[in-house]
mmCIF file of C-alpha atoms in Angstrom:
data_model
loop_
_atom_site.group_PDB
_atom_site.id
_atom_site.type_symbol
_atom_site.label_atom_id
_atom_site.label_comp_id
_atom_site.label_asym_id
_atom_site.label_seq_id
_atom_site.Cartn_x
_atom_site.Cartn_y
_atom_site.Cartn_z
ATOM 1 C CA UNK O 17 -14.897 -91.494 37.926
ATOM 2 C CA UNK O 18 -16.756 -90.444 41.258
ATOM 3 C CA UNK O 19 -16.955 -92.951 43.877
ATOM 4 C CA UNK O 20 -19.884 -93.345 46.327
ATOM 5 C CA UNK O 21 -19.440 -95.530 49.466
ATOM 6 C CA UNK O 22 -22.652 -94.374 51.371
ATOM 7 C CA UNK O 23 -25.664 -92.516 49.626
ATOM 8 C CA UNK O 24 -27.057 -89.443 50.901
ATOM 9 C CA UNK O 25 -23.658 -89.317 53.720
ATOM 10 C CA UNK O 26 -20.312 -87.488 52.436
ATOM 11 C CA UNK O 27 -19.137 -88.879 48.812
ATOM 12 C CA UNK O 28 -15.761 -89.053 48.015
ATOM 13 C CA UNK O 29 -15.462 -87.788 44.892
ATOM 14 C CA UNK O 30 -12.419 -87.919 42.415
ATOM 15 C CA UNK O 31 -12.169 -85.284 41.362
ATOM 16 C CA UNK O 32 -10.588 -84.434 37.625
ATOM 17 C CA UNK O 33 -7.684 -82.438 36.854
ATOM 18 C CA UNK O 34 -8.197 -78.124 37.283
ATOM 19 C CA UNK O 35 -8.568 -76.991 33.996
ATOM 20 C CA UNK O 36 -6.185 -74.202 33.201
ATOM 21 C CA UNK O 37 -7.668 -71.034 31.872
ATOM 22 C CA UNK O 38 -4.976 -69.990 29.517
ATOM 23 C CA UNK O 39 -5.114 -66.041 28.290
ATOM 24 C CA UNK O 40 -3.574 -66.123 24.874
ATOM 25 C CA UNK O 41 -2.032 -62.447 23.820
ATOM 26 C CA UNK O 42 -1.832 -61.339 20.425
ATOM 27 C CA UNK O 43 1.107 -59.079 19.658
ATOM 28 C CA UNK O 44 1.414 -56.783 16.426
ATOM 29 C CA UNK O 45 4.616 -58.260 14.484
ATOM 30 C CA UNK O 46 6.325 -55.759 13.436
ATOM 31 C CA UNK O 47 7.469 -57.679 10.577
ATOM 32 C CA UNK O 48 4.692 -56.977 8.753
ATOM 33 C CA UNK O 49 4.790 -53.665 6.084
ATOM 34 C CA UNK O 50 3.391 -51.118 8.361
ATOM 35 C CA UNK O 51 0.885 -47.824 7.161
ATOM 36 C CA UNK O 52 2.802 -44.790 7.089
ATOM 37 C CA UNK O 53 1.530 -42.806 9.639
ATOM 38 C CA UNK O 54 -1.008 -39.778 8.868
ATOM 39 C CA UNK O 55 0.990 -36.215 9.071
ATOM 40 C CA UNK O 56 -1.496 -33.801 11.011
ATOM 41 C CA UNK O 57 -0.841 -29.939 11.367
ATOM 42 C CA UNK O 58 1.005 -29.133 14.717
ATOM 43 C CA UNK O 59 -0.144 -26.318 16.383
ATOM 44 C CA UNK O 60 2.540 -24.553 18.610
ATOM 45 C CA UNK O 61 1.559 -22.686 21.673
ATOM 46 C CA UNK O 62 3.738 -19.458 23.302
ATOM 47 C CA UNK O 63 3.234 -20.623 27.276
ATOM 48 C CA UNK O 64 4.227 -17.054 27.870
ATOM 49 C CA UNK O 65 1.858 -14.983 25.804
ATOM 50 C CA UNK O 66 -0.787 -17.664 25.014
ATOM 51 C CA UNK O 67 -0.163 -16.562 21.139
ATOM 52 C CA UNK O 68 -0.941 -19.902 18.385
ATOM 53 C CA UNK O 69 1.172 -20.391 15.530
ATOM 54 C CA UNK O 70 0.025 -22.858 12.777
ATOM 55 C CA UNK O 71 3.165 -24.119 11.024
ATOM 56 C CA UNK O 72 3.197 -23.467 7.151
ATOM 57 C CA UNK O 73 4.045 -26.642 4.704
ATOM 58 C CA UNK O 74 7.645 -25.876 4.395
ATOM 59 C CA UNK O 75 8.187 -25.630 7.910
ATOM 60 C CA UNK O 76 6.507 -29.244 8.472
ATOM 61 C CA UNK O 77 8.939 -30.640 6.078
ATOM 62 C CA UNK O 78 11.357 -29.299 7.561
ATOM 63 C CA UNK O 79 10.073 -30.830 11.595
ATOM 64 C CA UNK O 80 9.471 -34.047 9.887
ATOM 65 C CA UNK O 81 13.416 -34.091 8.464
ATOM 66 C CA UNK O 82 14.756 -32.755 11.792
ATOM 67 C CA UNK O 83 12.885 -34.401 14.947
ATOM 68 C CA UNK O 84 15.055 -33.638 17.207
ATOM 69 C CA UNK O 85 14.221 -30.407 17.067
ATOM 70 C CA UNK O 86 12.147 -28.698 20.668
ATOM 71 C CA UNK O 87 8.961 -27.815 20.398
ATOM 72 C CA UNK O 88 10.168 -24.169 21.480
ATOM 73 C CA UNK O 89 12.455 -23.958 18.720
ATOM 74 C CA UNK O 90 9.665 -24.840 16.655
ATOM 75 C CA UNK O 91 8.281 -22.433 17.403
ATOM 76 C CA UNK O 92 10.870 -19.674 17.028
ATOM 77 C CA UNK O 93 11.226 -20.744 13.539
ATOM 78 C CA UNK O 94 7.778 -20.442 13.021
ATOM 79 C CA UNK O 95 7.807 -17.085 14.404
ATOM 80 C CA UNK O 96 10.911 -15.564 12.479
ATOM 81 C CA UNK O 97 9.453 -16.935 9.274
ATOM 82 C CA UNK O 98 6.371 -14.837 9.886
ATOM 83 C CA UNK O 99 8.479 -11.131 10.682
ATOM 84 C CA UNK O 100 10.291 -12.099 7.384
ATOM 85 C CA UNK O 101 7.164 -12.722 5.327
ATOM 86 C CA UNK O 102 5.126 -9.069 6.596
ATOM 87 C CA UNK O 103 9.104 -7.548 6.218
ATOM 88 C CA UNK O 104 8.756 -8.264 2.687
ATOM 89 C CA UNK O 105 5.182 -7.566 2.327
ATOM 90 C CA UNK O 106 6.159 -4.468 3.784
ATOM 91 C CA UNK O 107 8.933 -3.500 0.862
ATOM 92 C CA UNK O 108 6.784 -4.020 -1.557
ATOM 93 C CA UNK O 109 3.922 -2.231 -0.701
ATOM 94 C CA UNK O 110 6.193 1.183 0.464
ATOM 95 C CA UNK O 111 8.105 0.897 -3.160
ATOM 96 C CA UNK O 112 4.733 1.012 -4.796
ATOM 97 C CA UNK O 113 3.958 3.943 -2.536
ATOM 98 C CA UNK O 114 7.438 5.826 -3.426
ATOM 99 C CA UNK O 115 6.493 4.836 -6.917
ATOM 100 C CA UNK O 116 3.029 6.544 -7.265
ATOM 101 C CA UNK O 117 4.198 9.669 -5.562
ATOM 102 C CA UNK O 118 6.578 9.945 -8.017
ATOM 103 C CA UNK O 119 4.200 10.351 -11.025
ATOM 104 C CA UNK O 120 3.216 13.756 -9.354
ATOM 105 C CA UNK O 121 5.200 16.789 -9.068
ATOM 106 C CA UNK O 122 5.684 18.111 -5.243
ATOM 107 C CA UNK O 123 3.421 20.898 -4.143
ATOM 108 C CA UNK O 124 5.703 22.638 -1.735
ATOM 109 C CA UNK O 125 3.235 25.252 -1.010
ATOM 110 C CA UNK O 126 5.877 27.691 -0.785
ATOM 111 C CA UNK O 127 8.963 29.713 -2.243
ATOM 112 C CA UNK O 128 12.418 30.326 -2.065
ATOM 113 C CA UNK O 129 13.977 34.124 -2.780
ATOM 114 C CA UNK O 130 12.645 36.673 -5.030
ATOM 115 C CA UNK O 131 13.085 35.304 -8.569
ATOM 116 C CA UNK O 132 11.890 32.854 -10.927
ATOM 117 C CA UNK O 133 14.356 29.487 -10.467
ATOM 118 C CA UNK O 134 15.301 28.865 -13.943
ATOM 119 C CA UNK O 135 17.566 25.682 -14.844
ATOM 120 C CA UNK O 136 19.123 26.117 -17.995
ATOM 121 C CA UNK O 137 19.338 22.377 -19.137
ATOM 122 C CA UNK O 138 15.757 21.531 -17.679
ATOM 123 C CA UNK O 139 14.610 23.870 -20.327
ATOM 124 C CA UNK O 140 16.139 22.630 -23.216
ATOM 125 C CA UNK O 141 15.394 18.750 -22.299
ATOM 126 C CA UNK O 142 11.694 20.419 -21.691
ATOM 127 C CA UNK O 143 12.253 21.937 -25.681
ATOM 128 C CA UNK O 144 13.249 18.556 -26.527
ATOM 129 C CA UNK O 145 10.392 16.544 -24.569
ATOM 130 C CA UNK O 146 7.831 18.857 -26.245
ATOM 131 C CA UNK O 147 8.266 18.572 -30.084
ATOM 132 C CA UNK O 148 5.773 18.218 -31.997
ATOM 133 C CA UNK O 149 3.640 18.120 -28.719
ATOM 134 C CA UNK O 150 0.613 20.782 -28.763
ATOM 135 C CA UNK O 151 -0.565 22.786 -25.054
ATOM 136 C CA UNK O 152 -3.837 21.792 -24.107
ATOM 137 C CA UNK O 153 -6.676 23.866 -24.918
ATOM 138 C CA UNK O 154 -8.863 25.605 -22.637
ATOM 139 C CA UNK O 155 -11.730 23.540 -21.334
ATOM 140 C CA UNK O 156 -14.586 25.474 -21.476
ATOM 141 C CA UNK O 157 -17.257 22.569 -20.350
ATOM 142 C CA UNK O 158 -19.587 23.404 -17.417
ATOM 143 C CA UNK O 159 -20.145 19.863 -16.602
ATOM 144 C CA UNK O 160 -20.307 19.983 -12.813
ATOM 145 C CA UNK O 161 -18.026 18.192 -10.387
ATOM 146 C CA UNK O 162 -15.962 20.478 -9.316
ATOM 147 C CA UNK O 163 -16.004 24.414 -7.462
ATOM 148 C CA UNK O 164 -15.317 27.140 -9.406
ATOM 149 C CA UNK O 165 -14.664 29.748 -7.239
ATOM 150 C CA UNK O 166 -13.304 30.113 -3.691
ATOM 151 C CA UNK O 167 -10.801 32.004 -1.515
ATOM 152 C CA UNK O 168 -7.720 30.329 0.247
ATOM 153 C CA UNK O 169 -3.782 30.583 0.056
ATOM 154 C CA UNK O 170 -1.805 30.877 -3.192
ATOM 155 C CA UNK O 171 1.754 29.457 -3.294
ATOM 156 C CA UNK O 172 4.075 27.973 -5.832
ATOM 157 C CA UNK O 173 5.737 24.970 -7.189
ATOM 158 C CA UNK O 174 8.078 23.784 -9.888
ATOM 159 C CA UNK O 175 6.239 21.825 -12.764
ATOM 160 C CA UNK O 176 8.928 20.853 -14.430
ATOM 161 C CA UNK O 177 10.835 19.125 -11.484
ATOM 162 C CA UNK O 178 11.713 15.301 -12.716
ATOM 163 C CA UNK O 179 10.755 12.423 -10.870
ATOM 164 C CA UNK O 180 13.122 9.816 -9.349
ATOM 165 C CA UNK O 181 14.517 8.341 -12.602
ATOM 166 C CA UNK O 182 15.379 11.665 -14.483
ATOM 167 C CA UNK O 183 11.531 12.314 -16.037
ATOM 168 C CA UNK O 184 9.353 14.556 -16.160
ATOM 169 C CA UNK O 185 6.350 14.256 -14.059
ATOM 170 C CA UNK O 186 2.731 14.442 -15.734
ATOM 171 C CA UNK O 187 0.132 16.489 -13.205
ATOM 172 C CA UNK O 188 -2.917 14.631 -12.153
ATOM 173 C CA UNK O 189 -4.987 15.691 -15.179
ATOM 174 C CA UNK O 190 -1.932 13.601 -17.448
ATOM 175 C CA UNK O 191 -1.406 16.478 -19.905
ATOM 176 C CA UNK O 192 1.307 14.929 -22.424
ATOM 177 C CA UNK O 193 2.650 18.391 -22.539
ATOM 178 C CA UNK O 194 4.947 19.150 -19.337
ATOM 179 C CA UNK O 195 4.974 23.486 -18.179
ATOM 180 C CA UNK O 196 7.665 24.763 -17.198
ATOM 181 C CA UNK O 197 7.840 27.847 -14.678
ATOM 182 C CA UNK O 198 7.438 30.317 -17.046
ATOM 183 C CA UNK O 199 4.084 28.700 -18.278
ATOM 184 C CA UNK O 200 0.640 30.363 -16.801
ATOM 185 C CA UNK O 201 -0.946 27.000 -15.050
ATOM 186 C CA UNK O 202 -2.001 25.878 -11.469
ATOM 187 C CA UNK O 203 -3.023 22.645 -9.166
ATOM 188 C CA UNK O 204 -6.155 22.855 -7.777
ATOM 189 C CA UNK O 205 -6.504 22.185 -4.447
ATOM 190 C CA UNK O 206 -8.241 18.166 -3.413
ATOM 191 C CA UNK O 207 -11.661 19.296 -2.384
ATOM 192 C CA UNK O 208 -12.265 21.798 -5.039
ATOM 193 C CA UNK O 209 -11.117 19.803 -7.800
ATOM 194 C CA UNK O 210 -13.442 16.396 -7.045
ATOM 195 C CA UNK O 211 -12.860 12.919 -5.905
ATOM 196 C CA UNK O 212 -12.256 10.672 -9.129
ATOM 197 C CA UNK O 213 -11.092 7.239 -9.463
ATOM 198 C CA UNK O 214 -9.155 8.817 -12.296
ATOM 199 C CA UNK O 215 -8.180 12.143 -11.606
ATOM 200 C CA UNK O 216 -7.534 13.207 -15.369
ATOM 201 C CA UNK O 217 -11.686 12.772 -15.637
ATOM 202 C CA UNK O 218 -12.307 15.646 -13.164
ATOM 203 C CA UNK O 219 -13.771 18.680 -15.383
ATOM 204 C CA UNK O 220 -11.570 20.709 -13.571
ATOM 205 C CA UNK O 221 -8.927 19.682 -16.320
ATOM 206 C CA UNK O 222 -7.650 22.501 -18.492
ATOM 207 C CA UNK O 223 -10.806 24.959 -17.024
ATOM 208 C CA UNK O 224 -9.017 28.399 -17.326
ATOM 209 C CA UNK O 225 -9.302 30.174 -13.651
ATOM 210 C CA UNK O 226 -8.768 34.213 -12.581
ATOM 211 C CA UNK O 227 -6.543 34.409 -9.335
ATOM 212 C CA UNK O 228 -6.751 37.623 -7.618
ATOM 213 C CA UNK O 229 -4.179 38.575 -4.772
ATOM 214 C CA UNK O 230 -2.239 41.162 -3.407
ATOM 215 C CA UNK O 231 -0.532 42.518 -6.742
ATOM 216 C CA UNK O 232 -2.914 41.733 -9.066
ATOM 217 C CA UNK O 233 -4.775 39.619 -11.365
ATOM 218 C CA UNK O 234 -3.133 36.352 -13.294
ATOM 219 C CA UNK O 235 -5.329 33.786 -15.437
ATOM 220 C CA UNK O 236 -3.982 29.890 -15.390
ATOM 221 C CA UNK O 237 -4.672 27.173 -16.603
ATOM 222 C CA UNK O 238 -5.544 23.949 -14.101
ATOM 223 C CA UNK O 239 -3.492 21.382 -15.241
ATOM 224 C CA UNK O 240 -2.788 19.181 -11.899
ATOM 225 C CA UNK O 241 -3.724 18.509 -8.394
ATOM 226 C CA UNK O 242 -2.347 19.885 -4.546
ATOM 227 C CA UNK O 243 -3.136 16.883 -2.439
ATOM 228 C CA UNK O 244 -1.738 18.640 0.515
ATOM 229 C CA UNK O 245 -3.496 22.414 -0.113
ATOM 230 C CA UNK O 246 -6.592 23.231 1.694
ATOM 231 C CA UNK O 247 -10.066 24.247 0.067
ATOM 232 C CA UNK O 248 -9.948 27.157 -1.789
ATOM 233 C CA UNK O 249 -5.888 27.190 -2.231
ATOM 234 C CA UNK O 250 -4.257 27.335 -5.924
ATOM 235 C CA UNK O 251 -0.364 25.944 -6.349
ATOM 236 C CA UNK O 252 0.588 28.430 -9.336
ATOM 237 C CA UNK O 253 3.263 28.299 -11.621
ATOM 238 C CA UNK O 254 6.188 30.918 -10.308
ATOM 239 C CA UNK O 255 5.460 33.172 -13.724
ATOM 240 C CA UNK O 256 1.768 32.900 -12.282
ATOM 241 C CA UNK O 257 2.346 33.592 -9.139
ATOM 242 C CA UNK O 258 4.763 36.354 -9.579
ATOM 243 C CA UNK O 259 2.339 37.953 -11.297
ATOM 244 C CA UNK O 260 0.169 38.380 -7.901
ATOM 245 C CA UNK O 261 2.522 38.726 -5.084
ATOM 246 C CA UNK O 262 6.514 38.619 -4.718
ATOM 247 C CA UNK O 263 7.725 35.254 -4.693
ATOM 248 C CA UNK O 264 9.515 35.802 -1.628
ATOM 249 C CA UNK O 265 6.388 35.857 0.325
ATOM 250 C CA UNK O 266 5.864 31.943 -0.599
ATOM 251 C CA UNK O 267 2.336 32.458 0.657
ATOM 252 C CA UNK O 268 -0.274 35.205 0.046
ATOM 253 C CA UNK O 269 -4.253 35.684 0.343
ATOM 254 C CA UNK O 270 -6.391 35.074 -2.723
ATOM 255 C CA UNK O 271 -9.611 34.765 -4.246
ATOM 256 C CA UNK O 272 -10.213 33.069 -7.551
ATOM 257 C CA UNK O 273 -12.965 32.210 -10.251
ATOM 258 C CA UNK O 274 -13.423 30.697 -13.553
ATOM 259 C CA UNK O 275 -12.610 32.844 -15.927
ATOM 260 C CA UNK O 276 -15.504 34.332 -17.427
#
Protein backbone atom coordinates (compact mmCIF):
# COMPACT_ATOMS: atom_id res chain seq x y z
CA UNK A 1 0.00 0.00 0.00
CA UNK A 2 1.02 3.76 -0.72
CA UNK A 3 1.84 5.81 2.16
CA UNK A 4 1.14 9.57 2.45
CA UNK A 5 2.84 11.60 5.25
CA UNK A 6 2.01 15.17 3.89
CA UNK A 7 -0.78 15.87 1.19
CA UNK A 8 -0.17 17.81 -1.78
CA UNK A 9 4.12 17.71 -0.71
CA UNK A 10 6.25 14.58 -2.08
CA UNK A 11 4.45 11.05 -1.22
CA UNK A 12 6.37 8.22 -0.56
CA UNK A 13 4.97 5.70 -2.33
CA UNK A 14 5.59 1.83 -2.10
CA UNK A 15 5.83 0.93 -4.79
CA UNK A 16 4.86 -2.91 -6.03
CA UNK A 17 7.04 -5.35 -7.55
CA UNK A 18 8.10 -4.60 -11.72
CA UNK A 19 6.07 -6.81 -13.51
CA UNK A 20 8.07 -8.92 -15.90
CA UNK A 21 7.01 -8.88 -19.48
CA UNK A 22 7.77 -12.40 -20.43
CA UNK A 23 7.97 -13.15 -24.50
CA UNK A 24 6.93 -16.74 -24.78
CA UNK A 25 8.38 -18.47 -28.23
CA UNK A 26 6.70 -21.13 -29.92
CA UNK A 27 8.97 -23.59 -31.68
CA UNK A 28 7.79 -26.18 -34.45
CA UNK A 29 8.50 -29.78 -32.80
CA UNK A 30 9.77 -31.64 -35.08
CA UNK A 31 8.29 -34.59 -33.57
CA UNK A 32 5.30 -34.12 -35.13
CA UNK A 33 4.60 -36.13 -38.81
CA UNK A 34 5.69 -33.44 -41.09
CA UNK A 35 4.00 -32.63 -44.97
CA UNK A 36 6.18 -33.88 -47.54
CA UNK A 37 7.39 -31.08 -49.20
CA UNK A 38 5.87 -29.92 -52.74
CA UNK A 39 8.42 -31.01 -55.75
CA UNK A 40 8.48 -27.86 -58.17
CA UNK A 41 10.22 -27.94 -61.70
CA UNK A 42 13.89 -26.61 -61.47
CA UNK A 43 14.86 -24.54 -64.08
CA UNK A 44 18.70 -24.59 -64.84
CA UNK A 45 20.41 -21.60 -66.23
CA UNK A 46 23.90 -21.73 -68.61
CA UNK A 47 25.71 -18.43 -66.81
CA UNK A 48 27.78 -18.56 -69.94
CA UNK A 49 25.31 -18.52 -72.79
CA UNK A 50 22.16 -17.43 -70.86
CA UNK A 51 20.48 -20.74 -72.56
CA UNK A 52 17.28 -22.37 -70.02
CA UNK A 53 16.89 -25.92 -69.70
CA UNK A 54 13.66 -27.30 -68.08
CA UNK A 55 14.51 -30.71 -66.60
CA UNK A 56 12.27 -33.63 -67.97
CA UNK A 57 10.50 -36.10 -65.23
CA UNK A 58 13.14 -38.68 -65.34
CA UNK A 59 15.81 -36.39 -64.79
CA UNK A 60 13.95 -34.94 -61.53
CA UNK A 61 13.85 -38.37 -60.18
CA UNK A 62 16.91 -38.81 -60.72
CA UNK A 63 18.09 -34.96 -58.72
CA UNK A 64 15.71 -35.92 -56.06
CA UNK A 65 17.68 -39.58 -55.55
CA UNK A 66 21.11 -37.93 -55.93
CA UNK A 67 21.28 -34.35 -54.10
CA UNK A 68 24.49 -34.06 -53.98
CA UNK A 69 24.67 -33.55 -57.28
CA UNK A 70 25.88 -29.44 -58.62
CA UNK A 71 23.62 -27.53 -60.13
CA UNK A 72 26.17 -27.43 -63.20
CA UNK A 73 26.16 -31.01 -63.50
CA UNK A 74 22.59 -30.75 -63.58
CA UNK A 75 22.70 -29.22 -66.02
CA UNK A 76 25.10 -31.15 -68.25
CA UNK A 77 22.88 -34.04 -67.83
CA UNK A 78 20.12 -32.16 -68.88
CA UNK A 79 21.92 -31.06 -71.83
CA UNK A 80 23.39 -34.52 -73.08
CA UNK A 81 19.94 -36.00 -72.66
CA UNK A 82 18.64 -33.47 -75.14
CA UNK A 83 21.68 -34.18 -78.16
CA UNK A 84 20.67 -37.88 -77.52
CA UNK A 85 16.93 -37.39 -77.91
CA UNK A 86 17.23 -35.01 -81.57
CA UNK A 87 20.30 -37.88 -82.35
CA UNK A 88 17.64 -40.33 -82.41
CA UNK A 89 14.99 -38.24 -83.83
CA UNK A 90 17.46 -37.71 -86.34
CA UNK A 91 17.91 -41.72 -87.31
CA UNK A 92 14.68 -42.14 -87.69
CA UNK A 93 13.62 -39.58 -89.79
CA UNK A 94 16.93 -40.12 -92.42
CA UNK A 95 15.97 -44.11 -92.48
CA UNK A 96 12.51 -43.13 -93.55
CA UNK A 97 14.16 -40.85 -96.08
CA UNK A 98 16.65 -43.77 -97.40
CA UNK A 99 13.50 -45.80 -97.30
CA UNK A 100 11.22 -43.75 -99.67
CA UNK A 101 13.98 -43.17 -102.13
CA UNK A 102 14.25 -46.58 -102.42
CA UNK A 103 10.74 -47.27 -103.84
CA UNK A 104 11.99 -45.30 -106.98
CA UNK A 105 14.44 -46.32 -109.47
CA UNK A 106 17.55 -43.73 -109.91
CA UNK A 107 17.35 -41.35 -112.81
CA UNK A 108 20.99 -41.00 -113.59
CA UNK A 109 20.36 -38.78 -116.43
CA UNK A 110 23.08 -40.29 -118.23
CA UNK A 111 24.97 -43.37 -119.87
CA UNK A 112 27.76 -45.49 -119.77
CA UNK A 113 29.48 -46.98 -123.27
CA UNK A 114 27.79 -47.74 -126.41
CA UNK A 115 25.51 -50.73 -125.69
CA UNK A 116 22.50 -51.77 -124.02
CA UNK A 117 23.67 -53.12 -120.22
CA UNK A 118 22.01 -56.37 -120.11
CA UNK A 119 22.24 -58.61 -116.79
CA UNK A 120 21.51 -61.99 -117.52
CA UNK A 121 19.94 -63.08 -114.10
CA UNK A 122 18.01 -59.64 -113.69
CA UNK A 123 16.15 -60.84 -116.67
CA UNK A 124 15.11 -64.04 -115.74
CA UNK A 125 14.10 -62.95 -111.97
CA UNK A 126 12.23 -60.02 -114.16
CA UNK A 127 10.54 -63.36 -116.29
CA UNK A 128 9.82 -64.73 -113.01
CA UNK A 129 8.42 -61.42 -111.24
CA UNK A 130 6.13 -60.95 -114.28
CA UNK A 131 3.96 -64.14 -114.66
CA UNK A 132 0.84 -63.95 -115.17
CA UNK A 133 1.32 -60.08 -114.84
CA UNK A 134 -0.20 -58.07 -117.99
CA UNK A 135 1.81 -54.45 -119.43
CA UNK A 136 -0.25 -51.61 -118.91
CA UNK A 137 -2.27 -50.31 -121.61
CA UNK A 138 -1.96 -47.12 -123.26
CA UNK A 139 -3.79 -44.30 -121.56
CA UNK A 140 -5.44 -42.49 -124.00
CA UNK A 141 -7.47 -39.95 -121.49
CA UNK A 142 -7.10 -36.19 -122.17
CA UNK A 143 -7.95 -35.28 -118.71
CA UNK A 144 -5.66 -32.32 -118.13
CA UNK A 145 -2.96 -32.03 -115.50
CA UNK A 146 -0.16 -32.53 -117.10
CA UNK A 147 2.04 -31.02 -120.54
CA UNK A 148 2.06 -32.88 -123.41
CA UNK A 149 4.60 -31.62 -125.37
CA UNK A 150 7.92 -29.83 -124.78
CA UNK A 151 11.63 -29.79 -125.70
CA UNK A 152 14.53 -30.52 -123.16
CA UNK A 153 17.35 -33.25 -122.69
CA UNK A 154 16.83 -36.99 -123.23
CA UNK A 155 18.98 -39.43 -121.20
CA UNK A 156 18.68 -42.90 -119.82
CA UNK A 157 18.22 -45.08 -116.88
CA UNK A 158 17.91 -48.68 -115.81
CA UNK A 159 14.24 -49.68 -114.83
CA UNK A 160 14.89 -52.72 -113.71
CA UNK A 161 17.66 -51.79 -111.11
CA UNK A 162 16.50 -53.38 -107.50
CA UNK A 163 16.18 -51.42 -104.56
CA UNK A 164 18.15 -51.88 -101.30
CA UNK A 165 16.73 -55.28 -100.25
CA UNK A 166 17.08 -57.20 -103.64
CA UNK A 167 13.47 -55.83 -105.30
CA UNK A 168 12.41 -54.44 -107.90
CA UNK A 169 11.46 -50.89 -107.78
CA UNK A 170 7.81 -49.77 -108.97
CA UNK A 171 8.06 -46.11 -110.95
CA UNK A 172 5.99 -43.36 -109.54
CA UNK A 173 2.87 -44.26 -111.53
CA UNK A 174 3.11 -48.02 -109.38
CA UNK A 175 2.73 -50.15 -112.52
CA UNK A 176 2.71 -53.87 -111.00
CA UNK A 177 4.55 -54.76 -114.10
CA UNK A 178 8.44 -53.84 -113.77
CA UNK A 179 10.36 -52.90 -117.72
CA UNK A 180 13.29 -53.90 -118.25
CA UNK A 181 15.83 -52.05 -120.69
CA UNK A 182 14.72 -53.52 -123.60
CA UNK A 183 11.06 -52.27 -122.93
CA UNK A 184 9.93 -48.86 -124.90
CA UNK A 185 8.96 -46.57 -121.62
CA UNK A 186 10.14 -43.21 -120.05
CA UNK A 187 9.96 -40.87 -116.69
CA UNK A 188 8.61 -37.76 -117.22
CA UNK A 189 10.26 -35.03 -116.00
CA UNK A 190 8.56 -33.20 -112.26
CA UNK A 191 7.01 -30.15 -113.80
CA UNK A 192 5.58 -31.70 -116.84
CA UNK A 193 4.15 -34.58 -115.23
CA UNK A 194 2.00 -32.56 -112.25
CA UNK A 195 2.20 -32.15 -108.58
CA UNK A 196 0.01 -35.03 -106.92
CA UNK A 197 -0.28 -36.12 -103.46
CA UNK A 198 -0.22 -39.49 -105.16
CA UNK A 199 1.83 -39.54 -108.04
CA UNK A 200 0.22 -42.78 -109.67
CA UNK A 201 -3.09 -40.26 -110.09
CA UNK A 202 -1.22 -37.93 -112.50
CA UNK A 203 -2.86 -38.58 -116.12
CA UNK A 204 0.44 -38.61 -117.31
CA UNK A 205 0.36 -42.44 -116.35
CA UNK A 206 0.69 -44.86 -119.24
CA UNK A 207 -0.03 -41.63 -121.92
CA UNK A 208 2.02 -42.96 -124.95
CA UNK A 209 4.60 -39.96 -126.00
CA UNK A 210 6.75 -39.42 -129.58
CA UNK A 211 10.47 -38.43 -128.72
CA UNK A 212 12.27 -36.93 -131.52
CA UNK A 213 16.19 -36.46 -131.39
CA UNK A 214 19.16 -36.65 -133.25
CA UNK A 215 18.68 -40.25 -134.88
CA UNK A 216 15.27 -40.46 -135.02
CA UNK A 217 11.89 -41.01 -133.79
CA UNK A 218 11.00 -43.61 -130.70
CA UNK A 219 7.35 -43.84 -129.07
CA UNK A 220 7.31 -44.77 -125.05
CA UNK A 221 5.31 -45.29 -122.80
CA UNK A 222 5.38 -42.90 -119.38
CA UNK A 223 5.46 -45.16 -116.74
CA UNK A 224 7.48 -43.15 -113.84
CA UNK A 225 8.82 -39.91 -112.69
CA UNK A 226 12.61 -37.89 -113.01
CA UNK A 227 12.55 -35.85 -109.87
CA UNK A 228 15.90 -34.50 -110.72
CA UNK A 229 15.24 -33.74 -114.81
CA UNK A 230 14.34 -30.33 -115.84
CA UNK A 231 11.06 -29.25 -117.79
CA UNK A 232 10.76 -30.66 -120.93
CA UNK A 233 13.46 -33.66 -120.27
CA UNK A 234 12.37 -37.51 -120.81
CA UNK A 235 14.56 -40.42 -118.82
CA UNK A 236 14.05 -43.24 -121.60
CA UNK A 237 14.54 -46.73 -121.41
CA UNK A 238 18.20 -47.60 -123.12
CA UNK A 239 16.14 -49.65 -126.09
CA UNK A 240 14.27 -46.15 -126.25
CA UNK A 241 16.86 -44.14 -126.20
CA UNK A 242 19.09 -46.00 -128.48
CA UNK A 243 16.68 -45.67 -130.82
CA UNK A 244 17.34 -41.68 -130.98
CA UNK A 245 20.92 -41.09 -130.32
CA UNK A 246 24.04 -43.44 -129.39
CA UNK A 247 24.02 -44.29 -125.91
CA UNK A 248 27.40 -43.14 -125.51
CA UNK A 249 26.36 -39.61 -125.78
CA UNK A 250 24.34 -40.05 -122.29
CA UNK A 251 22.70 -36.78 -123.22
CA UNK A 252 21.15 -35.46 -126.48
CA UNK A 253 18.57 -32.61 -127.64
CA UNK A 254 14.91 -33.53 -128.05
CA UNK A 255 11.53 -32.57 -128.66
CA UNK A 256 8.55 -34.71 -127.78
CA UNK A 257 4.62 -34.95 -128.00
CA UNK A 258 1.80 -37.17 -127.27
CA UNK A 259 1.48 -39.45 -129.64
CA UNK A 260 -1.17 -38.65 -131.91
Amino acid sequence: MAKITNPGTTADVARSPPVHHLELSVEDDKSLPQPPPVPSKKTFYDKTKKIKFSSPAFLERFMARHPSVSEHRRCFVALLCSIIVAFVVCIVVFSVLIARRNDFPDHIGGGSGGSIPVDPQIEMDLRKHNQGVTKPPINRSDAPGWTRQGKGDGTFYNPSERNAVGGFQQGACEFEYINSVFDYIAALNKPDFGSYRRLSRSPACGQCLQVTGPNGTVQVQVVDMCPGCKSGSVDLSPSAFSKIADLDKGRVPISWERCP
